[in-house]
């Protein structure tokens, strides 16, 4: 690698120490960014609560990170739920950054995953997944 080596935690896993703005864009080292979100997965219901709060606070990229941690730690039967919600948050991020083409693509991918999960009939921790998928199909925000 040239320049600065990748940030790592005490176990040697890659971790982002560089500050970020509210939409997840990296800022220069030493700049003041938004508070980082936990990288460890939260329990499912807490994941939804935290992710919703982050989206409402204008931090959809951080919400994506919270959802991604849950998707990677969760059972395969819930993969479409968490990945779909994470993609929805990235779509919102792209739209906020002015990348409408990227946003549209991710809204569609999110809707497909959420529809696939809804078709299984599995519990979604109180979330109306069908309604969220419908909003994603209309390229609208949150859950």
mmCIF file of N, CA, C and O in Angstrom, residues 77 80-81 110-122 129 133:
data_model
loop_
_atom_site.group_PDB
_atom_site.id
_atom_site.type_symbol
_atom_site.label_atom_id
_atom_site.label_comp_id
_atom_site.label_asym_id
_atom_site.label_seq_id
_atom_site.Cartn_x
_atom_site.Cartn_y
_atom_site.Cartn_z
ATOM 1 N N UNK A 77 -31.993 -17.175 7.232
ATOM 2 C CA UNK A 77 -33.420 -16.955 6.975
ATOM 3 C C UNK A 77 -33.810 -15.477 7.046
ATOM 4 O O UNK A 77 -34.868 -15.103 6.565
ATOM 5 N N UNK A 80 -32.393 -11.602 3.664
ATOM 6 C CA UNK A 80 -33.077 -10.664 2.770
ATOM 7 C C UNK A 80 -33.672 -9.478 3.533
ATOM 8 O O UNK A 80 -33.704 -8.362 3.008
ATOM 9 N N UNK A 81 -34.141 -9.708 4.743
ATOM 10 C CA UNK A 81 -34.683 -8.614 5.552
ATOM 11 C C UNK A 81 -33.603 -7.568 5.820
ATOM 12 O O UNK A 81 -33.759 -6.396 5.485
ATOM 13 N N UNK A 110 -33.409 -3.168 -3.017
ATOM 14 C CA UNK A 110 -33.977 -3.273 -1.665
ATOM 15 C C UNK A 110 -35.389 -3.836 -1.734
ATOM 16 O O UNK A 110 -35.748 -4.735 -0.962
ATOM 17 N N UNK A 111 -36.187 -3.335 -2.659
ATOM 18 C CA UNK A 111 -37.568 -3.816 -2.793
ATOM 19 C C UNK A 111 -37.589 -5.309 -3.109
ATOM 20 O O UNK A 111 -38.382 -6.057 -2.520
ATOM 21 N N UNK A 112 -36.716 -5.761 -3.996
ATOM 22 C CA UNK A 112 -36.673 -7.193 -4.342
ATOM 23 C C UNK A 112 -36.349 -8.045 -3.123
ATOM 24 O O UNK A 112 -36.996 -9.074 -2.876
ATOM 25 N N UNK A 113 -35.358 -7.653 -2.363
ATOM 26 C CA UNK A 113 -34.983 -8.432 -1.171
ATOM 27 C C UNK A 113 -36.095 -8.423 -0.128
ATOM 28 O O UNK A 113 -36.393 -9.440 0.486
ATOM 29 N N UNK A 114 -36.680 -7.256 0.089
ATOM 30 C CA UNK A 114 -37.740 -7.157 1.090
ATOM 31 C C UNK A 114 -38.978 -7.949 0.670
ATOM 32 O O UNK A 114 -39.618 -8.594 1.500
ATOM 33 N N UNK A 115 -39.311 -7.922 -0.612
ATOM 34 C CA UNK A 115 -40.432 -8.731 -1.105
ATOM 35 C C UNK A 115 -40.149 -10.223 -0.938
ATOM 36 O O UNK A 115 -41.041 -10.991 -0.563
ATOM 37 N N UNK A 116 -38.901 -10.614 -1.203
ATOM 38 C CA UNK A 116 -38.525 -12.027 -1.019
ATOM 39 C C UNK A 116 -38.672 -12.426 0.443
ATOM 40 O O UNK A 116 -39.180 -13.514 0.753
ATOM 41 N N UNK A 117 -38.256 -11.548 1.356
ATOM 42 C CA UNK A 117 -38.400 -11.870 2.776
ATOM 43 C C UNK A 117 -39.881 -11.918 3.162
ATOM 44 O O UNK A 117 -40.311 -12.837 3.864
ATOM 45 N N UNK A 118 -40.654 -10.942 2.719
ATOM 46 C CA UNK A 118 -42.082 -10.912 3.060
ATOM 47 C C UNK A 118 -42.782 -12.181 2.599
ATOM 48 O O UNK A 118 -43.671 -12.698 3.285
ATOM 49 N N UNK A 119 -42.370 -12.720 1.459
ATOM 50 C CA UNK A 119 -42.988 -13.935 0.916
ATOM 51 C C UNK A 119 -42.754 -15.158 1.797
ATOM 52 O O UNK A 119 -43.517 -16.124 1.729
ATOM 53 N N UNK A 120 -41.729 -15.113 2.653
ATOM 54 C CA UNK A 120 -41.457 -16.261 3.527
ATOM 55 C C UNK A 120 -42.431 -16.334 4.698
ATOM 56 O O UNK A 120 -42.576 -17.383 5.307
ATOM 57 N N UNK A 121 -43.041 -15.198 5.043
ATOM 58 C CA UNK A 121 -43.951 -15.158 6.177
ATOM 59 C C UNK A 121 -43.257 -15.126 7.526
ATOM 60 O O UNK A 121 -43.910 -15.174 8.559
ATOM 61 N N UNK A 122 -41.912 -15.037 7.526
ATOM 62 C CA UNK A 122 -41.181 -14.968 8.793
ATOM 63 C C UNK A 122 -41.448 -13.647 9.511
ATOM 64 O O UNK A 122 -41.706 -12.624 8.879
ATOM 65 N N UNK A 129 -42.971 -5.413 6.556
ATOM 66 C CA UNK A 129 -42.005 -5.510 5.459
ATOM 67 C C UNK A 129 -42.667 -5.254 4.109
ATOM 68 O O UNK A 129 -42.068 -4.621 3.238
ATOM 69 N N UNK A 133 -41.339 -2.544 1.483
ATOM 70 C CA UNK A 133 -40.990 -2.929 0.112
ATOM 71 C C UNK A 133 -41.753 -2.073 -0.896
ATOM 72 O O UNK A 133 -41.192 -1.636 -1.906
#
